[in-house]
């Protein structure tokens, strides 16, 4: 077999632009031009913290407490998108403990993420620490799930406060945080992996609020349809574990009709 000079790449042709996420299949292209080393952005280090006096920090079931479903899930998703992670543990709703945990770990992290503690009740401490030792850029969004969502910074380190209910934690991370972290990682290429598929269900929806509904693609005859999970609610974790992805419905929609084209993203596509 004869390979002609320049049949694959031309002289001075740009192979990969700055900001491209290098995939395993891209390594062959680099090696084919004798490039064994390239400059890359360092991996983002993210500290992950769970808050809430209602969290059971033992292995034993206790009726008045709940197990923490958020922290290790967030760490798993962060690793999937290429981050280093620091497990900051779980703390109760105490201002001094929350402040100490956050301030002590800022030097070790490029970003801090917490779950819980971002509502405006007396026992929610994340917002109070942000206000007293940093700043909040925005707080509370017109979204469902996940209205209590805080973004700010402490000592120039960005801080994201996610809601505490597990579904809201996971959905807001997927839809709001993943792309932000990719930007911190140097990524500048964001291909649109969403698909528009006809709805197989109908439902009312509040105007002026974006909704992220958990659902799956189903086959009906020769048609593909979107079907939402049977039960909703920020604590219904099965709505994620038993679904393929997220159906996004924009603010100007107040009623979803069967047959309406809806935007759909699989969980794997979001994290890829």
mmCIF file of N, CA and C in Angstrom, residues 51-118:
data_model
loop_
_atom_site.group_PDB
_atom_site.id
_atom_site.type_symbol
_atom_site.label_atom_id
_atom_site.label_comp_id
_atom_site.label_asym_id
_atom_site.label_seq_id
_atom_site.Cartn_x
_atom_site.Cartn_y
_atom_site.Cartn_z
ATOM 1 N N UNK A 51 -24.640 19.372 52.966
ATOM 2 C CA UNK A 51 -25.041 20.041 54.197
ATOM 3 C C UNK A 51 -26.442 19.585 54.605
ATOM 4 N N UNK A 52 -26.709 19.662 55.895
ATOM 5 C CA UNK A 52 -28.049 19.352 56.386
ATOM 6 C C UNK A 52 -28.036 18.518 57.643
ATOM 7 N N UNK A 53 -28.713 19.001 58.673
ATOM 8 C CA UNK A 53 -28.806 18.248 59.930
ATOM 9 C C UNK A 53 -29.672 17.002 59.781
ATOM 10 N N UNK A 54 -30.417 16.922 58.660
ATOM 11 C CA UNK A 54 -31.284 15.771 58.431
ATOM 12 C C UNK A 54 -30.544 14.591 57.808
ATOM 13 N N UNK A 55 -29.267 14.777 57.492
ATOM 14 C CA UNK A 55 -28.505 13.722 56.820
ATOM 15 C C UNK A 55 -27.935 12.742 57.833
ATOM 16 N N UNK A 56 -28.177 11.474 57.575
ATOM 17 C CA UNK A 56 -27.654 10.396 58.417
ATOM 18 C C UNK A 56 -26.192 10.161 58.063
ATOM 19 N N UNK A 57 -25.285 10.408 59.015
ATOM 20 C CA UNK A 57 -23.863 10.241 58.753
ATOM 21 C C UNK A 57 -23.330 8.912 59.270
ATOM 22 N N UNK A 58 -24.243 8.010 59.618
ATOM 23 C CA UNK A 58 -23.852 6.663 60.041
ATOM 24 C C UNK A 58 -24.305 5.662 58.983
ATOM 25 N N UNK A 59 -23.959 4.403 59.172
ATOM 26 C CA UNK A 59 -24.397 3.357 58.242
ATOM 27 C C UNK A 59 -25.720 2.739 58.675
ATOM 28 N N UNK A 60 -26.191 3.143 59.856
ATOM 29 C CA UNK A 60 -27.389 2.551 60.434
ATOM 30 C C UNK A 60 -28.618 3.376 60.072
ATOM 31 N N UNK A 61 -29.689 2.710 59.698
ATOM 32 C CA UNK A 61 -30.939 3.392 59.362
ATOM 33 C C UNK A 61 -31.515 4.066 60.594
ATOM 34 N N UNK A 62 -31.928 5.320 60.432
ATOM 35 C CA UNK A 62 -32.587 6.069 61.497
ATOM 36 C C UNK A 62 -33.810 6.757 60.901
ATOM 37 N N UNK A 63 -34.955 6.515 61.491
ATOM 38 C CA UNK A 63 -36.219 6.942 60.886
ATOM 39 C C UNK A 63 -36.338 8.450 60.690
ATOM 40 N N UNK A 64 -35.688 9.235 61.528
ATOM 41 C CA UNK A 64 -35.826 10.688 61.434
ATOM 42 C C UNK A 64 -34.745 11.331 60.559
ATOM 43 N N UNK A 65 -33.875 10.500 59.964
ATOM 44 C CA UNK A 65 -32.794 11.012 59.131
ATOM 45 C C UNK A 65 -32.818 10.351 57.755
ATOM 46 N N UNK A 66 -32.135 10.972 56.781
ATOM 47 C CA UNK A 66 -32.048 10.413 55.431
ATOM 48 C C UNK A 66 -30.581 10.177 55.074
ATOM 49 N N UNK A 67 -30.335 9.165 54.260
ATOM 50 C CA UNK A 67 -28.982 8.935 53.770
ATOM 51 C C UNK A 67 -28.648 9.979 52.700
ATOM 52 N N UNK A 68 -27.371 10.293 52.587
ATOM 53 C CA UNK A 68 -26.912 11.290 51.629
ATOM 54 C C UNK A 68 -26.790 10.663 50.237
ATOM 55 N N UNK A 69 -27.698 11.036 49.342
ATOM 56 C CA UNK A 69 -27.660 10.526 47.967
ATOM 57 C C UNK A 69 -26.925 11.475 47.030
ATOM 58 N N UNK A 70 -26.480 12.629 47.545
ATOM 59 C CA UNK A 70 -25.970 13.679 46.652
ATOM 60 C C UNK A 70 -24.460 13.673 46.452
ATOM 61 N N UNK A 71 -23.710 13.622 47.553
ATOM 62 C CA UNK A 71 -22.281 13.895 47.454
ATOM 63 C C UNK A 71 -21.544 12.920 46.538
ATOM 64 N N UNK A 72 -21.718 11.626 46.761
ATOM 65 C CA UNK A 72 -21.001 10.645 45.941
ATOM 66 C C UNK A 72 -21.507 10.624 44.500
ATOM 67 N N UNK A 73 -22.798 10.963 44.314
ATOM 68 C CA UNK A 73 -23.323 11.069 42.952
ATOM 69 C C UNK A 73 -22.652 12.219 42.215
ATOM 70 N N UNK A 74 -22.527 13.364 42.875
ATOM 71 C CA UNK A 74 -21.844 14.508 42.270
ATOM 72 C C UNK A 74 -20.379 14.179 41.968
ATOM 73 N N UNK A 75 -19.719 13.536 42.906
ATOM 74 C CA UNK A 75 -18.314 13.171 42.696
ATOM 75 C C UNK A 75 -18.172 12.247 41.488
ATOM 76 N N UNK A 76 -19.100 11.294 41.358
ATOM 77 C CA UNK A 76 -19.061 10.370 40.217
ATOM 78 C C UNK A 76 -19.228 11.119 38.891
ATOM 79 N N UNK A 77 -20.169 12.055 38.840
ATOM 80 C CA UNK A 77 -20.393 12.816 37.600
ATOM 81 C C UNK A 77 -19.217 13.735 37.310
ATOM 82 N N UNK A 78 -18.633 14.322 38.340
ATOM 83 C CA UNK A 78 -17.466 15.189 38.145
ATOM 84 C C UNK A 78 -16.282 14.403 37.567
ATOM 85 N N UNK A 79 -16.073 13.206 38.070
ATOM 86 C CA UNK A 79 -14.987 12.376 37.539
ATOM 87 C C UNK A 79 -15.243 12.002 36.087
ATOM 88 N N UNK A 80 -16.515 11.793 35.754
ATOM 89 C CA UNK A 80 -16.865 11.416 34.375
ATOM 90 C C UNK A 80 -16.533 12.529 33.382
ATOM 91 N N UNK A 81 -16.611 13.787 33.833
ATOM 92 C CA UNK A 81 -16.284 14.895 32.927
ATOM 93 C C UNK A 81 -14.838 15.364 33.122
ATOM 94 N N UNK A 82 -14.041 14.556 33.817
ATOM 95 C CA UNK A 82 -12.598 14.795 33.848
ATOM 96 C C UNK A 82 -12.074 15.646 34.976
ATOM 97 N N UNK A 83 -12.803 15.779 36.061
ATOM 98 C CA UNK A 83 -12.360 16.601 37.191
ATOM 99 C C UNK A 83 -11.637 15.778 38.242
ATOM 100 N N UNK A 84 -10.720 16.424 38.944
ATOM 101 C CA UNK A 84 -10.246 15.901 40.216
ATOM 102 C C UNK A 84 -11.261 16.312 41.276
ATOM 103 N N UNK A 85 -11.471 15.492 42.270
ATOM 104 C CA UNK A 85 -12.471 15.817 43.283
ATOM 105 C C UNK A 85 -11.883 15.710 44.685
ATOM 106 N N UNK A 86 -12.428 16.535 45.584
ATOM 107 C CA UNK A 86 -12.080 16.482 46.997
ATOM 108 C C UNK A 86 -13.380 16.301 47.767
ATOM 109 N N UNK A 87 -13.485 15.212 48.497
ATOM 110 C CA UNK A 87 -14.670 14.941 49.308
ATOM 111 C C UNK A 87 -14.549 15.727 50.610
ATOM 112 N N UNK A 88 -15.391 16.761 50.741
ATOM 113 C CA UNK A 88 -15.342 17.629 51.915
ATOM 114 C C UNK A 88 -16.260 17.156 53.028
ATOM 115 N N UNK A 89 -16.908 16.022 52.810
ATOM 116 C CA UNK A 89 -17.719 15.440 53.856
ATOM 117 C C UNK A 89 -19.107 16.036 53.955
ATOM 118 N N UNK A 90 -19.746 15.816 55.093
ATOM 119 C CA UNK A 90 -21.109 16.268 55.361
ATOM 120 C C UNK A 90 -21.117 17.048 56.664
ATOM 121 N N UNK A 91 -21.776 18.196 56.666
ATOM 122 C CA UNK A 91 -21.838 18.993 57.888
ATOM 123 C C UNK A 91 -23.285 19.337 58.216
ATOM 124 N N UNK A 92 -23.525 19.538 59.497
ATOM 125 C CA UNK A 92 -24.860 19.918 59.944
ATOM 126 C C UNK A 92 -25.099 21.398 59.676
ATOM 127 N N UNK A 93 -26.333 21.842 59.899
ATOM 128 C CA UNK A 93 -26.704 23.231 59.641
ATOM 129 C C UNK A 93 -26.187 24.124 60.757
ATOM 130 N N UNK A 94 -24.892 24.411 60.693
ATOM 131 C CA UNK A 94 -24.243 25.242 61.702
ATOM 132 C C UNK A 94 -23.356 26.261 60.975
ATOM 133 N N UNK A 95 -23.536 27.532 61.269
ATOM 134 C CA UNK A 95 -22.825 28.581 60.535
ATOM 135 C C UNK A 95 -21.317 28.465 60.694
ATOM 136 N N UNK A 96 -20.832 28.321 61.921
ATOM 137 C CA UNK A 96 -19.387 28.284 62.162
ATOM 138 C C UNK A 96 -18.740 27.069 61.493
ATOM 139 N N UNK A 97 -19.388 25.912 61.602
ATOM 140 C CA UNK A 97 -18.849 24.699 60.973
ATOM 141 C C UNK A 97 -18.817 24.831 59.458
ATOM 142 N N UNK A 98 -19.889 25.402 58.897
ATOM 143 C CA UNK A 98 -19.966 25.584 57.447
ATOM 144 C C UNK A 98 -18.892 26.550 56.971
ATOM 145 N N UNK A 99 -18.763 27.662 57.665
ATOM 146 C CA UNK A 99 -17.745 28.665 57.312
ATOM 147 C C UNK A 99 -16.342 28.072 57.371
ATOM 148 N N UNK A 100 -16.042 27.358 58.456
ATOM 149 C CA UNK A 100 -14.711 26.767 58.636
ATOM 150 C C UNK A 100 -14.398 25.761 57.536
ATOM 151 N N UNK A 101 -15.381 24.906 57.229
ATOM 152 C CA UNK A 101 -15.167 23.882 56.201
ATOM 153 C C UNK A 101 -14.872 24.520 54.851
ATOM 154 N N UNK A 102 -15.631 25.545 54.495
ATOM 155 C CA UNK A 102 -15.462 26.200 53.196
ATOM 156 C C UNK A 102 -14.144 26.967 53.136
ATOM 157 N N UNK A 103 -13.867 27.806 54.127
ATOM 158 C CA UNK A 103 -12.667 28.643 54.088
ATOM 159 C C UNK A 103 -11.387 27.804 54.152
ATOM 160 N N UNK A 104 -11.413 26.705 54.887
ATOM 161 C CA UNK A 104 -10.218 25.864 54.995
ATOM 162 C C UNK A 104 -9.893 25.139 53.697
ATOM 163 N N UNK A 105 -10.900 24.929 52.855
ATOM 164 C CA UNK A 105 -10.672 24.130 51.640
ATOM 165 C C UNK A 105 -10.561 24.944 50.362
ATOM 166 N N UNK A 106 -10.786 26.238 50.444
ATOM 167 C CA UNK A 106 -10.668 27.081 49.254
ATOM 168 C C UNK A 106 -9.289 26.986 48.595
ATOM 169 N N UNK A 107 -8.185 27.009 49.381
ATOM 170 C CA UNK A 107 -6.865 26.950 48.725
ATOM 171 C C UNK A 107 -6.618 25.668 47.928
ATOM 172 N N UNK A 108 -7.357 24.608 48.226
ATOM 173 C CA UNK A 108 -7.121 23.315 47.567
ATOM 174 C C UNK A 108 -7.999 23.080 46.350
ATOM 175 N N UNK A 109 -8.893 24.009 46.048
ATOM 176 C CA UNK A 109 -9.904 23.757 45.015
ATOM 177 C C UNK A 109 -10.002 24.911 44.017
ATOM 178 N N UNK A 110 -10.347 24.562 42.780
ATOM 179 C CA UNK A 110 -10.647 25.573 41.758
ATOM 180 C C UNK A 110 -12.122 25.958 41.795
ATOM 181 N N UNK A 111 -12.934 25.098 42.385
ATOM 182 C CA UNK A 111 -14.383 25.310 42.456
ATOM 183 C C UNK A 111 -14.913 24.532 43.648
ATOM 184 N N UNK A 112 -15.870 25.118 44.346
ATOM 185 C CA UNK A 112 -16.551 24.415 45.439
ATOM 186 C C UNK A 112 -18.017 24.232 45.071
ATOM 187 N N UNK A 113 -18.541 23.035 45.330
ATOM 188 C CA UNK A 113 -19.951 22.743 45.087
ATOM 189 C C UNK A 113 -20.551 22.159 46.362
ATOM 190 N N UNK A 114 -21.684 22.710 46.763
ATOM 191 C CA UNK A 114 -22.394 22.154 47.913
ATOM 192 C C UNK A 114 -23.779 21.720 47.469
ATOM 193 N N UNK A 115 -24.375 20.809 48.241
ATOM 194 C CA UNK A 115 -25.792 20.487 48.036
ATOM 195 C C UNK A 115 -26.514 20.736 49.351
ATOM 196 N N UNK A 116 -27.661 21.410 49.236
ATOM 197 C CA UNK A 116 -28.420 21.773 50.418
ATOM 198 C C UNK A 116 -27.949 23.095 51.002
ATOM 199 N N UNK A 117 -28.812 23.692 51.826
ATOM 200 C CA UNK A 117 -28.420 24.899 52.538
ATOM 201 C C UNK A 117 -28.505 26.185 51.752
ATOM 202 N N UNK A 118 -29.251 26.188 50.616
ATOM 203 C CA UNK A 118 -29.316 27.409 49.800
ATOM 204 C C UNK A 118 -30.714 28.031 49.763
#
